[in-house]
Coordinates of C-alpha atoms in Angstrom, one line a residue:
M805 CA 6.6 -8.3 0.4
F806 CA 8.7 -5.2 1.1
F807 CA 10.1 -5.2 -2.3
D808 CA 7.1 -5.2 -4.2
S809 CA 6.0 -1.9 -5.8
I810 CA 3.8 0.7 -3.3
E811 CA 1.2 0.1 -6.6
N812 CA 0.8 -3.4 -6.1
R813 CA 0.6 -3.7 -2.4
S814 CA -2.1 -0.5 -2.4
K815 CA -4.1 -2.6 -5.0
K816 CA -4.1 -5.4 -2.9
I817 CA -4.8 -3.9 0.6
A818 CA -7.6 -2.0 -1.1
E819 CA -9.0 -5.0 -2.4
E820 CA -8.7 -6.6 1.2
I821 CA -11.0 -4.1 2.3
E822 CA -13.7 -3.5 0.2
N823 CA -14.0 -7.5 0.7
L824 CA -13.6 -6.6 4.6
V825 CA -16.8 -4.0 4.1
E826 CA -18.9 -6.6 2.4
L827 CA -18.4 -9.1 4.9
Q828 CA -18.6 -7.2 7.9
M829 CA -22.1 -6.4 6.2
I830 CA -23.4 -9.7 6.2
Q831 CA -22.2 -10.2 9.8
S832 CA -24.4 -9.2 13.2
P833 CA -25.3 -7.0 14.2
F834 CA -26.0 -5.6 10.5
S835 CA -27.4 -8.9 9.2
E836 CA -30.0 -8.9 12.2
I837 CA -31.6 -5.0 11.6
Q838 CA -33.5 -4.2 8.6
L839 CA -31.6 -1.7 6.7
T840 CA -32.9 0.7 3.9
S841 CA -30.9 1.6 1.2
V842 CA -29.9 4.7 2.4
D843 CA -29.0 2.8 5.8
I844 CA -26.6 0.4 3.9
L845 CA -24.7 3.3 2.1
R846 CA -24.2 4.7 5.5
A847 CA -23.5 1.6 7.1
K848 CA -20.4 0.9 4.3
I849 CA -19.4 4.5 4.5
C850 CA -19.0 3.9 8.2
L851 CA -17.1 0.7 7.9
A852 CA -15.6 2.0 5.3
I853 CA -13.7 4.6 7.5
Y854 CA -13.7 2.6 10.7
D855 CA -11.6 -0.5 8.7
F856 CA -9.0 2.4 6.9
A857 CA -8.5 3.6 10.8
Y858 CA -7.3 0.2 11.8
L859 CA -5.5 -0.2 8.4
I860 CA -3.7 3.5 9.4
F861 CA -3.0 2.6 13.1
F862 CA -1.5 -1.0 11.9
V863 CA 0.9 0.5 9.0
N864 CA 1.5 3.4 11.2
S865 CA 2.9 0.4 13.9
F866 CA 4.7 -1.9 12.0
M867 CA 6.9 1.0 9.8
G868 CA 7.6 3.0 13.2
Y869 CA 5.3 6.3 11.9
D870 CA 7.4 6.2 9.3
T871 CA 6.1 9.5 7.0
K872 CA 8.0 8.9 4.3
K873 CA 6.8 5.1 3.8
V874 CA 3.5 5.3 5.2
Q875 CA 2.0 8.2 3.6
P876 CA 2.5 6.7 0.4
L877 CA 1.1 3.2 1.0
I878 CA -2.2 4.9 2.3
D879 CA -2.6 7.6 0.3
K880 CA -2.5 5.3 -2.9
T881 CA -4.3 2.5 -1.0
Y882 CA -7.1 5.0 -0.3
D883 CA -6.9 6.3 -4.0
F884 CA -7.6 2.7 -5.3
F885 CA -10.4 1.6 -2.9
Y886 CA -12.5 5.3 -3.2
L887 CA -12.4 4.8 -7.2
K888 CA -14.0 1.7 -7.0
F889 CA -16.3 2.2 -3.8
Q890 CA -17.3 5.5 -5.6
S891 CA -18.3 3.9 -8.9
K892 CA -20.2 1.2 -6.7
N893 CA -22.0 3.4 -4.8
H894 CA -23.9 6.5 -5.7
F895 CA -24.0 9.6 -4.0
N896 CA -26.2 11.7 -5.9
S897 CA -30.0 12.5 -4.5
I898 CA -28.4 11.3 -0.9
K899 CA -29.0 14.0 1.6
F900 CA -26.4 15.0 3.5
S901 CA -28.4 14.2 6.9
E902 CA -29.4 10.8 5.7
I903 CA -25.5 10.1 5.9
I904 CA -24.2 12.0 8.7
V905 CA -26.8 11.6 11.5
N906 CA -24.9 12.4 14.6
P907 CA -26.2 15.9 15.3
N908 CA -22.8 17.3 16.5
E909 CA -21.3 15.8 14.0
Q910 CA -23.3 17.3 11.7
K911 CA -22.5 20.7 12.7
E912 CA -18.7 19.9 12.9
I913 CA -18.9 18.8 8.6
I914 CA -20.7 21.8 7.9
K915 CA -17.9 23.9 9.3
I916 CA -15.2 22.3 6.6
L917 CA -17.7 22.5 3.9
P918 CA -18.1 26.2 3.2
L919 CA -14.1 26.0 2.5
L920 CA -14.6 24.2 -0.8
N921 CA -17.5 26.6 -1.5
I922 CA -20.4 24.3 -1.3
Y923 CA -23.6 25.4 0.2
S924 CA -23.6 23.3 3.6
N925 CA -27.5 23.0 4.2
I926 CA -28.3 20.1 5.6
D927 CA -30.7 18.7 3.0
L928 CA -27.7 19.2 0.1
K929 CA -28.7 16.4 -2.3
S930 CA -25.2 15.8 -4.2
L931 CA -22.2 15.4 -2.4
K932 CA -20.4 12.9 -4.6
D933 CA -17.2 14.3 -5.0
I934 CA -16.9 15.4 -1.4
L935 CA -18.6 13.6 1.3
F936 CA -16.6 10.5 1.4
P937 CA -13.6 12.6 1.6
K938 CA -14.3 15.2 4.2
L939 CA -15.9 12.4 6.8
F940 CA -12.7 10.6 6.1
E941 CA -10.5 14.2 6.8
Y942 CA -12.9 14.2 9.6
R943 CA -13.2 10.6 11.7
I944 CA -9.9 9.1 10.9
P945 CA -8.1 11.1 13.6
K946 CA -11.0 10.8 16.3
Y947 CA -10.6 6.4 15.5
L948 CA -7.1 6.9 15.9
K949 CA -7.6 8.5 19.1
A950 CA -10.0 5.8 20.4
M951 CA -7.5 3.0 19.2
S952 CA -4.8 4.3 21.0
I953 CA -7.0 4.5 24.2
G954 CA -8.3 0.9 23.3
M955 CA -4.9 -0.7 23.4
Q956 CA -3.9 1.1 26.4
N957 CA -7.2 -0.4 28.2
A958 CA -6.4 -3.9 26.9
E959 CA -3.3 -3.3 28.5
K960 CA -4.6 -2.7 31.7
D961 CA -6.8 -5.8 31.2
I962 CA -9.8 -3.1 31.4
V963 CA -13.0 -5.4 30.4
M964 CA -14.3 -4.3 27.2
P965 CA -10.9 -2.2 25.7
Y966 CA -12.1 -1.2 22.7
L967 CA -15.5 0.4 23.9
P968 CA -14.1 3.4 23.2
I969 CA -14.2 2.7 19.5
V970 CA -17.3 0.7 18.8
H971 CA -19.2 3.9 21.0
L972 CA -17.6 6.1 18.2
F973 CA -18.9 3.5 15.3
S974 CA -22.1 3.5 17.1
D975 CA -22.4 7.6 17.3
Q976 CA -21.8 7.8 13.7
F977 CA -24.1 5.1 12.5
L978 CA -26.8 5.0 14.6
K979 CA -26.7 9.0 15.9
E980 CA -25.7 7.9 19.6
H981 CA -24.4 5.2 21.8
N982 CA -26.8 2.1 21.8
S983 CA -25.4 -0.2 24.5
D984 CA -27.1 -3.6 22.8
F985 CA -25.4 -2.5 19.4
A986 CA -22.2 -1.4 20.7
V987 CA -21.5 -4.8 22.7
I988 CA -22.8 -6.7 19.3
F989 CA -20.7 -4.7 17.0
D990 CA -17.4 -4.9 19.5
F991 CA -17.5 -9.4 19.8
C992 CA -19.0 -9.7 16.3
I993 CA -16.8 -7.0 14.2
N994 CA -14.4 -5.1 16.6
L995 CA -12.6 -8.3 17.5
E996 CA -12.5 -9.7 14.4
T997 CA -11.7 -6.6 12.4
F998 CA -8.6 -6.2 14.8
K999 CA -7.3 -9.6 13.7
R1000 CA -7.9 -9.3 9.6
V1001 CA -6.4 -5.8 9.4
L1002 CA -3.2 -6.8 11.2
N1003 CA -3.0 -9.6 8.7
I1004 CA -3.8 -7.7 6.1
V1005 CA -0.8 -5.4 7.0
Q1006 CA 1.5 -7.6 7.6
Q1007 CA 1.2 -9.9 4.8
N1008 CA 1.4 -6.3 3.0
T1009 CA 3.9 -4.2 4.8

């Protein structure tokens, strides 16, 4: 697989991530709660970034944190994924505050938006070309830090070692920590995502 082109591997990985998001949406806890169309869009955005964080974490691990090898693969995978994601999920007429629901995160993202000369009112309607990329840029480092802590916790045999990851997701999707949601997410999605993304990386790097 190493000798396959970066473009081919990136397309395969992007398809795998796309399929993973769709699978996660029909699993518990999402299958057990009533979601509006906006909730579904927010969940897919949250899941896509969360899945990409695992992807980046494992690609770095397998490629020895070699930026020259890692970055082109991640960048092309992101481009393939986002192009399709954007075409299938419509961002126009979606309020900023409906997608970024956590007040602290709203404040942090608003600080970034003026750099691109976009009016940063939280009721802004049109964020089609900037919402996902800015969230990706903001959330990925936080997930990578949480994943590093989770791996360290696992090595120490701490009970539910990956709670830093699932609490981060819960904060982004539900505004705040939700213990019931976090526990179900950990057992039904997080552990399975860990295995699936690890397998994707093993098959394509």
